[in-house]
């Protein structure tokens, strides 16, 4: 807090007070009943208040408003914007999903985001100190936020570790996941059977990267490649956080802006790919009937909730380093809409690439089924009269195959199932919903193998994922370290290093061969219900315990 700022004291009067929540920010502090004249220990409390005021004066501050906004954007814009939002958009009606999402963002997201910005900026403490200040009996809200941050940070950094592994694997041509591994036996080349049944990218992800076990109960020992990557990820986070906002703020200039450069490059490159427009049109085509489904609204509310990082304490921690007269109403709206627009940009990129991939897979399906039909023609199972005259097997288009498929299906109605022919519809490929690690490490990587200069695009993509994850991890770690430093007055360097070491040791459970099962379990259960309870209690604390009239 700047040295020339003033801490004003409330003057007791009989006038009816009707300040809004915005007054919590800019004008007055709540009455401190412990320091009032009715309290026999008022002198001691006033002395403690002066000491707290002195500490707030010495609190670190952001170098500029831009640095603060980039920090909030880097924290709120994370991996979920790239692989969760596109999946929900595809699943819940394409363009129609954006209507409930935008409505809930305005009605729920921005007000809750503003609430956390307001209390952090006015009280200038981490999550524990903020809720202790408002009501000591609700101080547990801060500890709950801290624990949720710790649980999420444990597995979130594992995903950054996976991205680091793929990043370094991308510096080779061809990409190691572009082809199935094979063994030469004399003049015969034998392809790995498991890979041949699935795909090269799926095999590389589950066998080469995770070396996954058959079940969660089968630990299988540590995966040393992933252990080293996890250690690297925690070293990066530790170095970014070692000096608090003095070091993390500088990192945010790059980690917050670089993903936008990559997304724009991918969008331009994706639009030049054959079939990309099919993917984007599939995404934008609204299925209006989906808007009447309550499940769509529930999933939209959940995504709004997590996209802004509400309840974690990171928003409060970042805003606590602000000046008390900062216009956080504007900040709340700005960051929320940038977050939304980033999700839309990422969705356009994902569907452009998936449209290209869908066309590639559809053409592959046509070739494979055309070979089956040729075999049936040569074996006499099918008559040559069933093949339309304009069809040329050497230059077979998807439209030609569709015509041929319909004729055979109509004539061979009784025995058609025995032919095992696929319809090879582009819509079926586009409707295959992929999210999370399946999108980033399987679907997207498979599409990039068909790009010209594929290693370059792979390096850019995984470097973007590392930066997106790093921005969110800095906010998550701030939600842990800031309240602990404020409450227990420990040195930030020792606390940061200690937290990173402890988290790395506990995170070893995620880099076992069964670690992916634990990542999915933590992702599904460690934050959803606790954060819902935390945000509900935050509203109760401000609206009913503290009182909206204050």
Short mmCIF file of C-alpha atoms in Angstrom, two decimals:
data_model
loop_
_atom_site.label_atom_id
_atom_site.label_comp_id
_atom_site.label_asym_id
_atom_site.label_seq_id
_atom_site.Cartn_x
_atom_site.Cartn_y
_atom_site.Cartn_z
CA UNK A 1 0.00 0.00 0.00
CA UNK A 2 1.44 3.42 -0.89
CA UNK A 3 2.83 5.53 1.92
CA UNK A 4 0.54 8.47 1.20
CA UNK A 5 -2.69 6.49 1.59
CA UNK A 6 -4.94 6.99 4.57
CA UNK A 7 -6.85 4.60 6.75
CA UNK A 8 -10.09 6.26 7.70
CA UNK A 9 -11.99 5.38 10.86
CA UNK A 10 -15.77 5.15 11.08
CA UNK A 11 -17.33 7.92 13.08
CA UNK A 12 -20.16 6.77 15.32
CA UNK A 13 -23.44 8.43 14.44
CA UNK A 14 -27.14 7.73 14.62
CA UNK A 15 -27.66 8.21 10.90
CA UNK A 16 -29.03 5.30 8.94
CA UNK A 17 -26.22 3.76 6.87
CA UNK A 18 -27.13 2.58 3.37
CA UNK A 19 -23.80 2.05 1.64
CA UNK A 20 -23.61 -0.49 -1.15
CA UNK A 21 -21.04 -3.28 -1.47
CA UNK A 22 -18.93 -0.87 -3.51
CA UNK A 23 -18.54 1.26 -0.35
CA UNK A 24 -16.81 -1.70 1.23
CA UNK A 25 -14.05 -0.99 -1.28
CA UNK A 26 -13.57 2.69 -1.33
CA UNK A 27 -14.82 4.44 1.76
CA UNK A 28 -15.19 2.84 5.16
CA UNK A 29 -14.08 -0.05 7.31
CA UNK A 30 -16.56 -2.16 9.29
CA UNK A 31 -16.99 -1.44 12.98
CA UNK A 32 -14.44 -3.29 15.05
CA UNK A 33 -16.46 -4.21 18.14
CA UNK A 34 -13.33 -5.43 19.93
CA UNK A 35 -11.85 -1.94 19.69
CA UNK A 36 -15.03 -0.05 20.57
CA UNK A 37 -15.49 2.00 23.74
CA UNK A 38 -17.81 -0.65 25.13
CA UNK A 39 -14.98 -3.18 25.18
CA UNK A 40 -12.89 -3.18 28.37
CA UNK A 41 -9.85 -4.27 26.33
CA UNK A 42 -10.30 -1.47 23.80
CA UNK A 43 -6.83 0.02 24.30
CA UNK A 44 -5.11 -3.29 23.63
CA UNK A 45 -7.26 -3.86 20.51
CA UNK A 46 -6.54 -0.36 19.22
CA UNK A 47 -2.82 -1.02 19.62
CA UNK A 48 -3.16 -4.22 17.61
CA UNK A 49 -5.17 -2.34 14.97
CA UNK A 50 -2.36 0.21 14.59
CA UNK A 51 0.12 -2.65 14.22
CA UNK A 52 -2.05 -4.26 11.51
CA UNK A 53 -2.30 -0.91 9.73
CA UNK A 54 1.49 -0.63 9.72
CA UNK A 55 1.76 -4.12 8.22
CA UNK A 56 -0.71 -3.24 5.49
CA UNK A 57 1.33 -0.14 4.65
CA UNK A 58 4.37 -2.39 4.05
CA UNK A 59 2.42 -4.93 1.97
CA UNK A 60 3.88 -5.64 -1.51
CA UNK A 61 1.98 -4.13 -4.43
CA UNK A 62 1.67 -4.73 -8.16
CA UNK A 63 4.06 -2.68 -10.28
CA UNK A 64 1.22 -1.61 -12.57
CA UNK A 65 -2.46 -2.14 -13.27
CA UNK A 66 -1.52 -4.06 -16.43
CA UNK A 67 0.56 -6.53 -14.42
CA UNK A 68 -2.36 -7.13 -12.06
CA UNK A 69 -4.90 -7.62 -14.89
CA UNK A 70 -2.53 -10.05 -16.66
CA UNK A 71 -2.11 -11.98 -13.40
CA UNK A 72 -5.88 -12.31 -12.98
CA UNK A 73 -6.28 -13.31 -16.64
CA UNK A 74 -3.41 -15.82 -16.40
CA UNK A 75 -5.01 -17.35 -13.31
CA UNK A 76 -8.57 -17.57 -14.67
CA UNK A 77 -7.64 -18.60 -18.22
CA UNK A 78 -6.29 -22.11 -17.91
CA UNK A 79 -6.35 -25.56 -19.43
CA UNK A 80 -10.12 -25.80 -18.95
CA UNK A 81 -10.65 -23.04 -21.52
CA UNK A 82 -8.81 -25.10 -24.13
CA UNK A 83 -10.18 -28.56 -23.53
CA UNK A 84 -13.25 -28.34 -21.24
CA UNK A 85 -15.26 -25.50 -22.81
CA UNK A 86 -15.04 -26.86 -26.43
CA UNK A 87 -16.19 -30.28 -25.18
CA UNK A 88 -19.20 -28.78 -23.37
CA UNK A 89 -20.01 -26.66 -26.40
CA UNK A 90 -19.97 -29.74 -28.63
CA UNK A 91 -21.96 -31.83 -26.17
CA UNK A 92 -24.63 -29.26 -25.30
CA UNK A 93 -25.87 -27.86 -28.57
CA UNK A 94 -22.99 -26.01 -30.21
CA UNK A 95 -23.72 -22.29 -30.46
CA UNK A 96 -26.86 -22.72 -28.33
CA UNK A 97 -24.67 -23.60 -25.31
CA UNK A 98 -23.09 -20.14 -25.35
CA UNK A 99 -26.44 -18.48 -24.56
CA UNK A 100 -26.94 -20.07 -21.10
CA UNK A 101 -23.20 -19.75 -20.45
CA UNK A 102 -23.24 -16.00 -21.15
CA UNK A 103 -26.42 -15.47 -19.11
CA UNK A 104 -24.99 -17.34 -16.11
CA UNK A 105 -21.67 -15.54 -16.48
CA UNK A 106 -23.49 -12.21 -16.08
CA UNK A 107 -25.89 -13.34 -13.33
CA UNK A 108 -23.55 -15.55 -11.27
CA UNK A 109 -19.95 -15.33 -12.44
CA UNK A 110 -19.28 -11.59 -12.49
CA UNK A 111 -21.04 -10.82 -9.13
CA UNK A 112 -19.16 -13.61 -7.32
CA UNK A 113 -15.89 -12.59 -8.96
CA UNK A 114 -16.51 -8.98 -7.89
CA UNK A 115 -17.23 -10.13 -4.33
CA UNK A 116 -13.86 -11.84 -4.03
CA UNK A 117 -12.03 -8.92 -5.64
CA UNK A 118 -13.80 -6.52 -3.28
CA UNK A 119 -13.02 -8.25 0.02
CA UNK A 120 -9.43 -8.99 -0.96
CA UNK A 121 -8.73 -5.45 -2.10
CA UNK A 122 -10.45 -3.73 0.86
CA UNK A 123 -9.12 -5.90 3.68
CA UNK A 124 -5.76 -6.58 1.99
CA UNK A 125 -5.18 -10.06 3.36
CA UNK A 126 -5.24 -13.60 2.03
CA UNK A 127 -8.31 -15.84 2.26
CA UNK A 128 -7.75 -16.80 5.93
CA UNK A 129 -7.25 -13.21 7.07
CA UNK A 130 -10.20 -11.88 5.02
CA UNK A 131 -12.81 -14.19 6.51
CA UNK A 132 -11.34 -13.92 10.02
CA UNK A 133 -11.62 -10.15 9.67
CA UNK A 134 -15.27 -10.30 8.57
CA UNK A 135 -16.25 -12.85 11.20
CA UNK A 136 -13.79 -14.95 13.27
CA UNK A 137 -16.30 -17.78 13.43
CA UNK A 138 -16.15 -18.06 9.63
CA UNK A 139 -12.35 -18.14 9.46
CA UNK A 140 -12.61 -21.77 8.41
CA UNK A 141 -13.70 -20.62 4.94
CA UNK A 142 -10.13 -19.43 4.33
CA UNK A 143 -8.63 -22.72 5.52
CA UNK A 144 -11.08 -24.64 3.29
CA UNK A 145 -10.02 -22.56 0.26
CA UNK A 146 -6.37 -23.20 1.08
CA UNK A 147 -6.89 -26.97 1.29
CA UNK A 148 -8.79 -27.05 -2.01
CA UNK A 149 -5.95 -25.07 -3.65
CA UNK A 150 -3.46 -27.58 -2.28
CA UNK A 151 -5.41 -30.61 -3.55
CA UNK A 152 -5.90 -29.07 -7.00
CA UNK A 153 -2.27 -27.96 -7.21
CA UNK A 154 -1.12 -31.53 -6.51
CA UNK A 155 -2.63 -32.99 -9.67
CA UNK A 156 -2.74 -29.85 -11.83
CA UNK A 157 1.05 -29.68 -11.89
CA UNK A 158 1.13 -33.31 -13.05
CA UNK A 159 -0.68 -32.18 -16.23
CA UNK A 160 2.03 -29.52 -16.70
CA UNK A 161 4.57 -32.34 -16.30
CA UNK A 162 2.87 -34.31 -19.07
CA UNK A 163 2.98 -31.22 -21.29
CA UNK A 164 6.71 -30.82 -20.56
CA UNK A 165 7.30 -34.43 -21.64
CA UNK A 166 5.42 -33.95 -24.92
CA UNK A 167 7.15 -30.59 -25.45
CA UNK A 168 10.60 -32.19 -25.48
CA UNK A 169 9.39 -35.20 -27.46
CA UNK A 170 8.23 -32.77 -30.19
CA UNK A 171 11.82 -31.87 -31.15
CA UNK A 172 12.13 -34.75 -33.63
CA UNK A 173 10.86 -35.61 -37.07
CA UNK A 174 8.72 -37.55 -37.59
CA UNK A 175 6.88 -37.06 -34.31
CA UNK A 176 7.21 -40.19 -32.13
CA UNK A 177 3.42 -40.65 -31.97
CA UNK A 178 2.90 -40.42 -35.73
CA UNK A 179 3.46 -44.15 -36.40
CA UNK A 180 2.99 -47.40 -34.50
CA UNK A 181 6.19 -49.04 -33.27
CA UNK A 182 7.25 -52.03 -35.36
CA UNK A 183 9.78 -54.85 -35.18
CA UNK A 184 11.62 -56.33 -38.18
CA UNK A 185 11.68 -60.09 -38.34
CA UNK A 186 13.89 -60.76 -41.35
CA UNK A 187 12.04 -59.26 -44.31
CA UNK A 188 8.73 -59.08 -42.41
CA UNK A 189 7.77 -55.95 -40.44
CA UNK A 190 5.54 -56.71 -37.46
CA UNK A 191 3.50 -53.78 -36.09
CA UNK A 192 2.70 -53.67 -32.37
CA UNK A 193 -0.69 -55.42 -32.17
CA UNK A 194 -2.14 -53.18 -29.45
CA UNK A 195 -1.19 -50.05 -31.38
CA UNK A 196 -2.61 -51.45 -34.62
CA UNK A 197 -5.99 -52.00 -32.95
CA UNK A 198 -6.20 -48.45 -31.57
CA UNK A 199 -4.01 -45.67 -33.00
CA UNK A 200 -0.42 -44.46 -32.80
CA UNK A 201 -1.29 -41.42 -30.65
CA UNK A 202 -3.41 -43.46 -28.23
CA UNK A 203 -0.68 -46.06 -27.90
CA UNK A 204 2.01 -43.41 -27.30
CA UNK A 205 -0.12 -41.72 -24.62
CA UNK A 206 -1.06 -44.81 -22.61
CA UNK A 207 2.01 -47.01 -23.16
CA UNK A 208 4.98 -44.75 -23.87
CA UNK A 209 3.99 -41.74 -21.73
CA UNK A 210 1.93 -43.08 -18.82
CA UNK A 211 2.91 -46.77 -19.08
CA UNK A 212 -0.49 -47.20 -17.46
CA UNK A 213 -1.42 -50.17 -15.29
CA UNK A 214 -4.63 -52.16 -15.65
CA UNK A 215 -6.36 -50.72 -12.58
CA UNK A 216 -6.00 -48.17 -9.77
CA UNK A 217 -5.19 -50.95 -7.31
CA UNK A 218 -2.17 -51.99 -9.38
CA UNK A 219 0.35 -49.25 -8.54
CA UNK A 220 3.11 -50.62 -10.73
CA UNK A 221 5.87 -48.45 -9.25
CA UNK A 222 7.03 -44.99 -10.28
CA UNK A 223 7.18 -43.91 -13.90
CA UNK A 224 10.61 -42.26 -13.83
CA UNK A 225 10.10 -40.20 -16.98
CA UNK A 226 6.98 -38.61 -15.48
CA UNK A 227 8.67 -38.23 -12.08
CA UNK A 228 11.44 -36.13 -13.62
CA UNK A 229 8.88 -34.05 -15.54
CA UNK A 230 6.87 -33.49 -12.34
CA UNK A 231 10.03 -32.37 -10.54
CA UNK A 232 10.77 -29.96 -13.40
CA UNK A 233 7.23 -28.57 -13.20
CA UNK A 234 7.52 -27.89 -9.46
CA UNK A 235 10.94 -26.28 -9.95
CA UNK A 236 9.43 -23.91 -12.53
CA UNK A 237 6.52 -23.03 -10.23
CA UNK A 238 8.89 -22.58 -7.27
CA UNK A 239 11.17 -20.22 -9.20
CA UNK A 240 8.19 -18.20 -10.42
CA UNK A 241 6.82 -17.86 -6.88
CA UNK A 242 10.04 -17.51 -4.85
CA UNK A 243 9.81 -13.71 -4.50
CA UNK A 244 6.03 -13.47 -4.34
CA UNK A 245 4.39 -11.06 -6.77
CA UNK A 246 7.77 -9.46 -7.52
CA UNK A 247 8.79 -12.61 -9.40
CA UNK A 248 5.40 -14.07 -10.40
CA UNK A 249 4.21 -10.70 -11.76
CA UNK A 250 7.07 -10.59 -14.25
CA UNK A 251 6.41 -14.19 -15.32
CA UNK A 252 2.77 -13.28 -15.99
CA UNK A 253 3.74 -10.85 -18.75
CA UNK A 254 4.85 -13.82 -20.84
CA UNK A 255 2.72 -16.72 -19.54
CA UNK A 256 -0.52 -14.73 -19.91
CA UNK A 257 0.12 -13.27 -23.38
CA UNK A 258 1.98 -16.09 -25.17
CA UNK A 259 -1.05 -18.47 -25.28
CA UNK A 260 -2.99 -15.84 -27.25
CA UNK A 261 -0.20 -15.62 -29.82
CA UNK A 262 -0.26 -19.41 -30.23
CA UNK A 263 -4.07 -19.61 -30.38
CA UNK A 264 -4.22 -16.93 -33.10
CA UNK A 265 -1.45 -18.71 -35.08
CA UNK A 266 -3.32 -22.02 -34.73
CA UNK A 267 -6.58 -20.39 -35.81
CA UNK A 268 -5.00 -18.96 -38.97
CA UNK A 269 -3.26 -22.26 -39.73
CA UNK A 270 -6.39 -24.23 -38.92
CA UNK A 271 -8.57 -22.17 -41.27
CA UNK A 272 -6.18 -23.04 -44.11
CA UNK A 273 -6.65 -26.77 -43.51
CA UNK A 274 -9.03 -28.79 -45.64
CA UNK A 275 -12.25 -29.45 -43.76
CA UNK A 276 -11.69 -26.87 -41.01
CA UNK A 277 -14.85 -24.97 -42.02
CA UNK A 278 -16.89 -28.16 -41.50
CA UNK A 279 -15.70 -28.30 -37.90
CA UNK A 280 -16.43 -24.63 -37.18
CA UNK A 281 -19.89 -24.82 -38.77
CA UNK A 282 -20.61 -27.93 -36.72
CA UNK A 283 -19.65 -25.99 -33.58
CA UNK A 284 -21.63 -22.85 -34.42
CA UNK A 285 -24.80 -24.61 -35.60
CA UNK A 286 -27.18 -24.19 -32.64
CA UNK A 287 -29.36 -27.03 -31.41
CA UNK A 288 -32.00 -24.83 -29.81
CA UNK A 289 -33.85 -27.71 -28.14
CA UNK A 290 -30.79 -28.29 -25.94
CA UNK A 291 -31.40 -24.95 -24.21
CA UNK A 292 -34.50 -26.42 -22.55
CA UNK A 293 -32.45 -29.17 -20.90
CA UNK A 294 -31.69 -28.34 -17.22
CA UNK A 295 -28.49 -30.39 -17.46
CA UNK A 296 -27.09 -27.92 -20.01
CA UNK A 297 -27.67 -25.01 -17.61
CA UNK A 298 -26.12 -26.93 -14.71
CA UNK A 299 -22.98 -27.70 -16.72
CA UNK A 300 -22.81 -24.10 -17.94
CA UNK A 301 -23.00 -22.85 -14.33
CA UNK A 302 -20.27 -25.28 -13.27
CA UNK A 303 -17.99 -24.14 -16.09
CA UNK A 304 -18.56 -20.45 -15.21
CA UNK A 305 -17.76 -21.29 -11.61
CA UNK A 306 -14.45 -23.01 -12.36
CA UNK A 307 -13.39 -20.85 -15.31
CA UNK A 308 -13.10 -17.78 -13.06
CA UNK A 309 -11.32 -19.64 -10.23
CA UNK A 310 -13.98 -18.76 -7.65
CA UNK A 311 -13.55 -20.09 -4.12
CA UNK A 312 -9.88 -21.05 -4.48
CA UNK A 313 -8.54 -17.94 -2.77
CA UNK A 314 -6.26 -17.01 -5.66
CA UNK A 315 -8.51 -14.12 -6.73
CA UNK A 316 -8.54 -12.77 -3.15
CA UNK A 317 -4.76 -13.19 -2.87
CA UNK A 318 -4.05 -11.27 -6.10
CA UNK A 319 -6.50 -8.46 -5.30
CA UNK A 320 -5.05 -8.06 -1.78
CA UNK A 321 -1.93 -6.51 -3.34
CA UNK A 322 -4.02 -3.76 -4.96
CA UNK A 323 -4.64 -0.19 -3.85
CA UNK A 324 -7.88 0.10 -1.90
CA UNK A 325 -9.29 2.71 -4.30
CA UNK A 326 -8.83 0.51 -7.38
CA UNK A 327 -11.97 0.13 -9.54
CA UNK A 328 -12.50 -3.60 -9.11
CA UNK A 329 -16.01 -3.49 -10.59
CA UNK A 330 -14.43 -2.74 -13.95
CA UNK A 331 -11.75 -5.40 -13.32
CA UNK A 332 -14.39 -8.06 -12.61
CA UNK A 333 -16.27 -7.38 -15.85
CA UNK A 334 -13.07 -7.07 -17.93
CA UNK A 335 -11.44 -10.31 -16.74
CA UNK A 336 -14.72 -12.25 -16.98
CA UNK A 337 -15.39 -11.26 -20.60
CA UNK A 338 -11.75 -11.80 -21.63
CA UNK A 339 -12.07 -15.28 -20.12
CA UNK A 340 -15.25 -15.91 -22.15
CA UNK A 341 -13.74 -14.62 -25.40
CA UNK A 342 -10.64 -16.78 -24.81
CA UNK A 343 -12.90 -19.83 -24.46
CA UNK A 344 -14.61 -18.96 -27.75
CA UNK A 345 -11.23 -18.45 -29.48
CA UNK A 346 -9.95 -21.79 -28.18
CA UNK A 347 -13.18 -23.48 -29.30
CA UNK A 348 -12.78 -22.12 -32.83
CA UNK A 349 -9.19 -23.43 -32.90
CA UNK A 350 -10.16 -26.85 -31.56
CA UNK A 351 -13.06 -27.32 -33.99
CA UNK A 352 -11.04 -26.10 -36.97
CA UNK A 353 -8.41 -28.74 -36.21
CA UNK A 354 -10.98 -31.41 -35.34
CA UNK A 355 -12.84 -30.62 -38.60
CA UNK A 356 -9.61 -31.32 -40.46
CA UNK A 357 -9.09 -34.52 -38.46
CA UNK A 358 -12.70 -35.61 -39.07
CA UNK A 359 -12.24 -35.22 -42.84
CA UNK A 360 -9.01 -37.23 -42.70
CA UNK A 361 -10.67 -40.03 -40.70
CA UNK A 362 -13.73 -39.98 -42.98
CA UNK A 363 -11.56 -40.37 -46.08
CA UNK A 364 -9.68 -43.20 -44.39
CA UNK A 365 -13.03 -44.86 -43.62
CA UNK A 366 -14.10 -44.52 -47.28
CA UNK A 367 -10.85 -46.10 -48.53
CA UNK A 368 -11.09 -49.04 -46.11
CA UNK A 369 -14.73 -49.76 -46.95
CA UNK A 370 -14.14 -49.35 -50.70
CA UNK A 371 -11.50 -52.08 -50.42
CA UNK A 372 -14.10 -54.31 -48.73
CA UNK A 373 -16.58 -53.67 -51.56
CA UNK A 374 -13.91 -54.48 -54.19
CA UNK A 375 -13.23 -57.72 -52.37
CA UNK A 376 -16.94 -58.60 -52.37
CA UNK A 377 -17.15 -57.77 -56.11
CA UNK A 378 -14.20 -60.00 -56.94
CA UNK A 379 -15.58 -62.82 -54.78
CA UNK A 380 -19.00 -62.58 -56.42
CA UNK A 381 -20.76 -61.62 -53.18
CA UNK A 382 -21.87 -58.35 -54.77
CA UNK A 383 -22.92 -57.78 -58.40
CA UNK A 384 -21.13 -55.16 -60.51
CA UNK A 385 -24.57 -53.84 -61.49
CA UNK A 386 -24.93 -52.45 -57.94
CA UNK A 387 -22.13 -49.97 -58.54
CA UNK A 388 -23.30 -46.66 -60.10
CA UNK A 389 -21.65 -45.99 -63.48
CA UNK A 390 -20.08 -42.69 -62.41
CA UNK A 391 -18.17 -44.31 -59.51
CA UNK A 392 -14.42 -44.61 -60.09
CA UNK A 393 -12.67 -46.64 -57.39
CA UNK A 394 -9.29 -45.09 -58.16
CA UNK A 395 -10.67 -41.58 -57.39
CA UNK A 396 -13.49 -42.36 -54.99
CA UNK A 397 -15.07 -39.35 -53.28
CA UNK A 398 -17.12 -39.41 -50.09
CA UNK A 399 -20.25 -38.51 -52.13
CA UNK A 400 -19.63 -41.44 -54.52
CA UNK A 401 -19.19 -43.80 -51.60
CA UNK A 402 -22.42 -42.54 -50.01
CA UNK A 403 -24.35 -43.25 -53.22
CA UNK A 404 -22.82 -46.72 -53.50
CA UNK A 405 -23.50 -47.44 -49.81
CA UNK A 406 -27.19 -46.53 -50.12
CA UNK A 407 -27.69 -48.70 -53.23
CA UNK A 408 -26.04 -51.75 -51.62
CA UNK A 409 -27.98 -51.20 -48.40
CA UNK A 410 -31.30 -51.06 -50.29
CA UNK A 411 -30.66 -54.10 -52.53
CA UNK A 412 -28.94 -56.29 -49.92
CA UNK A 413 -31.38 -55.40 -47.15
CA UNK A 414 -31.48 -58.88 -45.59
CA UNK A 415 -27.76 -59.66 -45.60
CA UNK A 416 -26.43 -56.12 -45.32
CA UNK A 417 -25.26 -56.49 -41.70
CA UNK A 418 -23.03 -59.42 -42.72
CA UNK A 419 -21.07 -57.14 -45.09
CA UNK A 420 -19.80 -55.00 -42.13
CA UNK A 421 -19.78 -51.79 -44.15
CA UNK A 422 -19.65 -48.41 -42.39
CA UNK A 423 -21.67 -45.36 -43.46
CA UNK A 424 -18.59 -43.09 -43.18
CA UNK A 425 -20.57 -39.95 -42.30
CA UNK A 426 -18.63 -36.79 -41.53
CA UNK A 427 -21.19 -35.82 -38.86
CA UNK A 428 -20.43 -39.00 -36.94
CA UNK A 429 -16.76 -38.10 -36.78
CA UNK A 430 -17.54 -34.54 -35.70
CA UNK A 431 -19.94 -35.77 -33.01
CA UNK A 432 -17.26 -37.82 -31.27
CA UNK A 433 -16.90 -35.82 -28.04
CA UNK A 434 -13.36 -35.55 -26.71
CA UNK A 435 -12.29 -33.61 -23.62
CA UNK A 436 -9.42 -33.18 -21.19
CA UNK A 437 -6.30 -35.23 -21.76
CA UNK A 438 -8.06 -37.11 -24.57
CA UNK A 439 -8.30 -33.88 -26.55
CA UNK A 440 -4.81 -32.51 -25.85
CA UNK A 441 -2.73 -35.67 -25.85
CA UNK A 442 -4.64 -37.88 -28.32
CA UNK A 443 -7.02 -36.08 -30.71
CA UNK A 444 -5.05 -32.85 -31.14
CA UNK A 445 -1.68 -34.60 -31.38
CA UNK A 446 -3.06 -36.97 -34.02
CA UNK A 447 -4.31 -34.03 -36.08
CA UNK A 448 -0.94 -32.28 -35.83
CA UNK A 449 0.86 -35.29 -37.32
CA UNK A 450 -0.85 -34.40 -40.63
CA UNK A 451 0.27 -30.75 -40.49
CA UNK A 452 3.16 -29.63 -42.69
CA UNK A 453 6.10 -28.89 -40.34
CA UNK A 454 4.29 -30.86 -37.64
CA UNK A 455 7.12 -30.69 -35.03
CA UNK A 456 6.96 -26.87 -35.04
CA UNK A 457 3.22 -26.83 -34.35
CA UNK A 458 3.57 -29.52 -31.71
CA UNK A 459 6.28 -27.52 -29.90
CA UNK A 460 4.10 -24.40 -30.01
CA UNK A 461 1.00 -26.25 -28.77
CA UNK A 462 2.61 -27.90 -25.76
CA UNK A 463 4.56 -24.78 -24.88
CA UNK A 464 1.19 -23.00 -24.82
CA UNK A 465 -0.23 -25.67 -22.49
CA UNK A 466 2.76 -25.23 -20.17
CA UNK A 467 2.17 -21.47 -20.02
CA UNK A 468 -1.58 -21.84 -19.50
CA UNK A 469 -0.95 -24.28 -16.68
CA UNK A 470 1.80 -22.12 -15.17
CA UNK A 471 -0.48 -19.05 -15.01
CA UNK A 472 -3.16 -21.04 -13.18
CA UNK A 473 -0.60 -22.68 -10.88
CA UNK A 474 0.82 -19.29 -9.85
CA UNK A 475 -2.69 -18.22 -8.82
CA UNK A 476 -3.28 -21.52 -7.04
CA UNK A 477 0.01 -21.27 -5.15
CA UNK A 478 -0.80 -17.67 -4.22
CA UNK A 479 -4.03 -19.00 -2.72
CA UNK A 480 -1.84 -21.18 -0.48
CA UNK A 481 1.14 -18.98 0.37
CA UNK A 482 -0.50 -15.54 0.76
CA UNK A 483 -2.90 -16.49 3.60
CA UNK A 484 -0.18 -18.49 5.38
CA UNK A 485 2.31 -15.60 5.17
CA UNK A 486 -0.33 -13.13 6.40
CA UNK A 487 -1.44 -15.38 9.27
CA UNK A 488 1.79 -16.94 10.51
CA UNK A 489 4.34 -14.29 9.41
CA UNK A 490 6.72 -16.79 7.80
CA UNK A 491 9.28 -15.87 5.14
CA UNK A 492 7.82 -16.31 1.68
CA UNK A 493 11.00 -17.92 0.29
CA UNK A 494 11.06 -20.69 2.91
CA UNK A 495 7.31 -21.25 2.69
CA UNK A 496 7.32 -21.42 -1.12
CA UNK A 497 10.20 -23.91 -1.26
CA UNK A 498 8.66 -25.98 1.54
CA UNK A 499 5.25 -26.11 -0.19
CA UNK A 500 6.81 -27.14 -3.50
CA UNK A 501 8.89 -29.92 -1.92
CA UNK A 502 5.92 -31.23 0.07
CA UNK A 503 3.63 -31.09 -2.98
CA UNK A 504 6.20 -32.91 -5.13
CA UNK A 505 6.56 -35.71 -2.58
CA UNK A 506 2.79 -36.10 -2.21
CA UNK A 507 2.39 -35.82 -5.99
CA UNK A 508 4.44 -38.97 -6.55
CA UNK A 509 1.16 -40.86 -6.23
CA UNK A 510 0.19 -39.34 -9.59
CA UNK A 511 3.33 -40.47 -11.41
CA UNK A 512 2.96 -44.14 -10.60
CA UNK A 513 1.86 -46.34 -13.45
CA UNK A 514 -1.64 -46.07 -11.94
CA UNK A 515 -1.28 -42.30 -11.52
CA UNK A 516 -3.73 -41.34 -14.27
CA UNK A 517 -6.56 -42.99 -12.32
CA UNK A 518 -5.73 -40.81 -9.29
CA UNK A 519 -5.57 -37.68 -11.47
CA UNK A 520 -9.07 -38.40 -12.79
CA UNK A 521 -10.34 -39.14 -9.28
CA UNK A 522 -8.95 -35.88 -7.85
CA UNK A 523 -10.23 -33.94 -10.86
CA UNK A 524 -13.75 -35.30 -10.34
CA UNK A 525 -14.04 -35.11 -6.55
CA UNK A 526 -11.41 -32.92 -4.87
CA UNK A 527 -12.81 -29.50 -5.74
CA UNK A 528 -16.39 -29.57 -7.05
CA UNK A 529 -18.38 -29.97 -3.81
CA UNK A 530 -15.90 -28.19 -1.48
CA UNK A 531 -15.75 -25.12 -3.74
CA UNK A 532 -19.54 -24.98 -3.98
CA UNK A 533 -19.76 -24.94 -0.19
CA UNK A 534 -16.97 -22.34 0.09
CA UNK A 535 -18.67 -19.91 -2.32
CA UNK A 536 -22.06 -20.34 -0.60
CA UNK A 537 -20.44 -19.55 2.76
CA UNK A 538 -18.66 -16.54 1.22
CA UNK A 539 -22.03 -15.14 0.17
CA UNK A 540 -23.51 -15.81 3.61
CA UNK A 541 -20.51 -14.16 5.30
CA UNK A 542 -20.77 -10.95 3.25
CA UNK A 543 -24.54 -10.68 2.79
CA UNK A 544 -25.87 -11.84 6.18
CA UNK A 545 -23.05 -11.95 8.73
CA UNK A 546 -21.20 -8.78 7.73
CA UNK A 547 -24.36 -7.24 6.36
CA UNK A 548 -25.02 -5.66 2.97
CA UNK A 549 -25.90 -2.30 4.59
CA UNK A 550 -22.32 -2.00 5.81
#
